[in-house]
PDB file of C-alpha atoms in Angstrom:
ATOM      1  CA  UNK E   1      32.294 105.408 127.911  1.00 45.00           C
ATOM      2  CA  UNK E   2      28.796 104.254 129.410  1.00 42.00           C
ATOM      3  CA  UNK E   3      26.971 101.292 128.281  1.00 42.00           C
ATOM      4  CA  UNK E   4      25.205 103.623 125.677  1.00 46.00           C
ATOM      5  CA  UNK E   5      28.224 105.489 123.897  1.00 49.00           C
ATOM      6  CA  UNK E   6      27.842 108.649 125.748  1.00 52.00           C
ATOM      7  CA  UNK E   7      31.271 110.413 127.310  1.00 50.00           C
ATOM      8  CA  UNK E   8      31.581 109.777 130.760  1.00 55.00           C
ATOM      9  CA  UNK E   9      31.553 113.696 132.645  1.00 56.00           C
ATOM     10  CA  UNK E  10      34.861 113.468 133.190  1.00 51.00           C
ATOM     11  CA  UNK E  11      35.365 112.760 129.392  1.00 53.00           C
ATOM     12  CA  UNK E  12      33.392 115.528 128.617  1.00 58.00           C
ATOM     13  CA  UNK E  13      34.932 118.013 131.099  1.00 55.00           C
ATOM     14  CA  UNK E  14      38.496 116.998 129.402  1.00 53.00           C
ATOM     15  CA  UNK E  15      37.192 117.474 125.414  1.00 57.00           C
ATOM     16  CA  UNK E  16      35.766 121.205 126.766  1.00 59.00           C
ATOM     17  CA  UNK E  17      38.681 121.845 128.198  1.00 57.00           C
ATOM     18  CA  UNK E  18      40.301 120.276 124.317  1.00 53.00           C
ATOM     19  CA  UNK E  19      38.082 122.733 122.683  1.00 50.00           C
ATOM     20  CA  UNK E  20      39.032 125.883 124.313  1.00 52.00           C
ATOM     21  CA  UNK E  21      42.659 124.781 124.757  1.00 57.00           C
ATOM     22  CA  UNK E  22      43.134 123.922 120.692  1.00 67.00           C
ATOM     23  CA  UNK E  23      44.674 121.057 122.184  1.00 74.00           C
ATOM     24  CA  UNK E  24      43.906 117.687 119.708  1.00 82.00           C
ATOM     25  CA  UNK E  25      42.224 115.001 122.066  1.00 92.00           C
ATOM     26  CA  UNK E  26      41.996 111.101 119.994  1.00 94.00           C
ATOM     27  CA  UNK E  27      39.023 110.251 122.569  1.00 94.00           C
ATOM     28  CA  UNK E  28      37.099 113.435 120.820  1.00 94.00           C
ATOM     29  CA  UNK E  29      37.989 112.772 117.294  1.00 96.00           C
ATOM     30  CA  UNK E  30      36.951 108.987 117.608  1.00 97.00           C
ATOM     31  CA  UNK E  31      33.510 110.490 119.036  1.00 96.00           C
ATOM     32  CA  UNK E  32      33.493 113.132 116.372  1.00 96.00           C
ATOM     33  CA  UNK E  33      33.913 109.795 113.848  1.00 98.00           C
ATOM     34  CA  UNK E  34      30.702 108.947 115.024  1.00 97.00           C
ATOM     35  CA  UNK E  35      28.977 111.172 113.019  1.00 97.00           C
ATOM     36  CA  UNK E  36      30.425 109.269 109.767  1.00 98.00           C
ATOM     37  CA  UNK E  37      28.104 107.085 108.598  1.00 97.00           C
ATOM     38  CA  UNK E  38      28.085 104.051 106.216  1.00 96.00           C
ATOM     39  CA  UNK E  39      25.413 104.933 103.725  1.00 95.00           C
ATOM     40  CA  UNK E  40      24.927 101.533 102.649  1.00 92.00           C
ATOM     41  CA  UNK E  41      24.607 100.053 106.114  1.00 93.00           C
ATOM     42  CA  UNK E  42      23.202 103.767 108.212  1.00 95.00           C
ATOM     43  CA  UNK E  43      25.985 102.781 111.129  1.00 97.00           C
ATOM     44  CA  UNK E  44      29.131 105.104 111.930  1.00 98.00           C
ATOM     45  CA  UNK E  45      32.239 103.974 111.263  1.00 98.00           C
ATOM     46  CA  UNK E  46      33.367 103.361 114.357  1.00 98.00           C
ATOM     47  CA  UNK E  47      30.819 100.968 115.474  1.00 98.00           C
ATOM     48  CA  UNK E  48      31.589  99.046 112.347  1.00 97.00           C
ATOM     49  CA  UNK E  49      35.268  98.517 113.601  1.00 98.00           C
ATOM     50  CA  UNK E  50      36.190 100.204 110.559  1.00 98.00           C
ATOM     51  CA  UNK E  51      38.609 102.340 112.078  1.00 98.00           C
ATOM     52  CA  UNK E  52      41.535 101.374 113.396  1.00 98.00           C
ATOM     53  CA  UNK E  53      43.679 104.474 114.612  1.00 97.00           C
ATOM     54  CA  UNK E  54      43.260 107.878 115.063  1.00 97.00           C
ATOM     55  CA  UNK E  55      45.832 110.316 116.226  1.00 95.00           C
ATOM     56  CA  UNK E  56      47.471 113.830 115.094  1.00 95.00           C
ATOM     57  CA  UNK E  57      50.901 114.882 114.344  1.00 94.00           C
ATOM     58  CA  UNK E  58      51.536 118.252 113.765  1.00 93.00           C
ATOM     59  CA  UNK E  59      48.259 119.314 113.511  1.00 93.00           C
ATOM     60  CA  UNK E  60      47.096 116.608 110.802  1.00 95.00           C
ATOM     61  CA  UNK E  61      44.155 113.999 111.893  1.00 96.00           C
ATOM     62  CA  UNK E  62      45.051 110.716 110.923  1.00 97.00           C
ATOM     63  CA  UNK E  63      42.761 108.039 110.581  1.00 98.00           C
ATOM     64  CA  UNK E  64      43.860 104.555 109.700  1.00 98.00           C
ATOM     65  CA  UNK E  65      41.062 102.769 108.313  1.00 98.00           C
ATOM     66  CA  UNK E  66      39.839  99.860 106.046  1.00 97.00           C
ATOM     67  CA  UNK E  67      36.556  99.002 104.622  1.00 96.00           C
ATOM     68  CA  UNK E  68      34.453  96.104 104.857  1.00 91.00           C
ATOM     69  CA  UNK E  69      35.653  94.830 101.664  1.00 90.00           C
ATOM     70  CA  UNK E  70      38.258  95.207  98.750  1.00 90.00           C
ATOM     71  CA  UNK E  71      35.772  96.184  96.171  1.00 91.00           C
ATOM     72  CA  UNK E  72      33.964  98.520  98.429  1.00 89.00           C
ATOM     73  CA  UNK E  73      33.376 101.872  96.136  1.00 92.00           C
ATOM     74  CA  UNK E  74      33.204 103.835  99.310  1.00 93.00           C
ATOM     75  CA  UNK E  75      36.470 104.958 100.276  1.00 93.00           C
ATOM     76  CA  UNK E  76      36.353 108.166  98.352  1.00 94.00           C
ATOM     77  CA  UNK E  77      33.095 109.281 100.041  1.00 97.00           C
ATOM     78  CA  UNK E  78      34.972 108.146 103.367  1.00 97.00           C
ATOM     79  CA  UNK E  79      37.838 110.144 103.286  1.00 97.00           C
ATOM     80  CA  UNK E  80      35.385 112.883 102.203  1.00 97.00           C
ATOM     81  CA  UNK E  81      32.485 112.824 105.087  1.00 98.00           C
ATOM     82  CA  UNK E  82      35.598 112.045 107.775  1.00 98.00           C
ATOM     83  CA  UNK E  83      37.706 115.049 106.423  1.00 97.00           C
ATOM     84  CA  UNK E  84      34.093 116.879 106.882  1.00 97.00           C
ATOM     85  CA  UNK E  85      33.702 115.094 110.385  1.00 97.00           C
ATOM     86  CA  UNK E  86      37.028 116.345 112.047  1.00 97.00           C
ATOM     87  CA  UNK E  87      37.879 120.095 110.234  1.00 91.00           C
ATOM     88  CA  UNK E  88      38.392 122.065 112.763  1.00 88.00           C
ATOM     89  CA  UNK E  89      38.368 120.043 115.516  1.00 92.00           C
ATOM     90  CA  UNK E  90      40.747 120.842 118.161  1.00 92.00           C
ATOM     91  CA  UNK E  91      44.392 121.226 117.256  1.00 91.00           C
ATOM     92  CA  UNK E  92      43.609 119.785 114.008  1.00 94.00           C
ATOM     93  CA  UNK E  93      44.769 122.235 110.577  1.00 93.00           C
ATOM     94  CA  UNK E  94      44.196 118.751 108.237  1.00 96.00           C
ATOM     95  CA  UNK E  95      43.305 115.697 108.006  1.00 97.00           C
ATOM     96  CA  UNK E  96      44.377 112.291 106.176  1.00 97.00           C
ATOM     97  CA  UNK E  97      42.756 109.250 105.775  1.00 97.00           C
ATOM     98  CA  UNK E  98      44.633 105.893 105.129  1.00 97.00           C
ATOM     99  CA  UNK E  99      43.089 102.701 103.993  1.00 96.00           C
ATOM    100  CA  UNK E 100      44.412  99.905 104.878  1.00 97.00           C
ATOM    101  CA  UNK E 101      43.534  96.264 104.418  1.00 96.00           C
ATOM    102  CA  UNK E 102      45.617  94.944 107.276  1.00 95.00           C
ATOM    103  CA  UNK E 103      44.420  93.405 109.489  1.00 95.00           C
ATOM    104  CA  UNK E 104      41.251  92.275 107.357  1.00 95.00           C
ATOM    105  CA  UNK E 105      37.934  93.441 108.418  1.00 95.00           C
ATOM    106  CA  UNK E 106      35.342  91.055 110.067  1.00 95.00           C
ATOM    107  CA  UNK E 107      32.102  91.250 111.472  1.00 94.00           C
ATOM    108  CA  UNK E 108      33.035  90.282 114.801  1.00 94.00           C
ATOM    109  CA  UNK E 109      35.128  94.129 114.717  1.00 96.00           C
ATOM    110  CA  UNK E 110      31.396  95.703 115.197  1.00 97.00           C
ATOM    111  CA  UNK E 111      30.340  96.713 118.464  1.00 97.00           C
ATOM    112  CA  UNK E 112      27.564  94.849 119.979  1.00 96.00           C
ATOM    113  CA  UNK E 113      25.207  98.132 118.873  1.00 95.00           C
ATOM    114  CA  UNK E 114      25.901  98.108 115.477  1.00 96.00           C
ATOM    115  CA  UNK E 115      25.209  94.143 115.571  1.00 96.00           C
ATOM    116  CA  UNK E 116      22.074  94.917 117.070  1.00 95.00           C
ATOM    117  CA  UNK E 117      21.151  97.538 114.456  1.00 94.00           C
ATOM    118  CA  UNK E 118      21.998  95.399 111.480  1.00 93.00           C
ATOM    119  CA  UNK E 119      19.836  92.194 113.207  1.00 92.00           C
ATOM    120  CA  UNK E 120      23.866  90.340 112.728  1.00 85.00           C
ATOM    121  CA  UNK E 121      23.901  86.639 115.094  1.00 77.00           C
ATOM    122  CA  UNK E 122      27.202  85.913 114.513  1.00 59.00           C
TER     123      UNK E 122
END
């Protein structure tokens, strides 16, 4: 990835050739996470560290994930927007989401962009 989150070309070359192939590709499905956004907060959920695996077995996404916090309400609308995100995505007939609370979340798990967007100085 470049300093601002886009594919590299040769990145981009291999999820076309993902697309066309039905062929699942992780890198593309983490960049398709993108799109997922924490409506509280307005960052993805990958920026947020949220996520902490993605892969697919047998044509079913899964995304291992936790939230920022125990009591966060979110995690229907989560496995909701990220089933949304990834149907149909390459080599992918389903998708599961697991949340997890191990390892805990912290803010230090956010990207330097999404620390930037939410003014953090941690």
């Amino acid at each position: 990835m470049s300093k601002h989150g886009d594919a590299e070309p040769a990145a981009q070359a291999g999820q076309v050739t993902a697309w066309l192939a039905d062929t699942p590709d992780t890198q593309l499905l983490r960049e398709m996470l993108r799109e997922v956004l924490d409506p509280e907060l307005g960052v993805n959920i990958i920026d947020l560290g949220l996520v902490y695996d993605v892969g697919v077995t047998d044509g079913v996404a899964q995304v291992r994930m936790t939230m920022t916090t125990p009591a966060c309400p979110l995690s229907g609308y989560f496995e909701d927007t990220i089933r949304a995100a990834l149907w149909g995505a390459p080599g992918v007939r389903d998708v599961e989401t697991q949340i997890v609370w191990d390892p805990v979340w912290e803010p230090d798990m956010m990207t330097d962009e999404a620390k930037q967007m939410l003014g953090w100085r941690g």
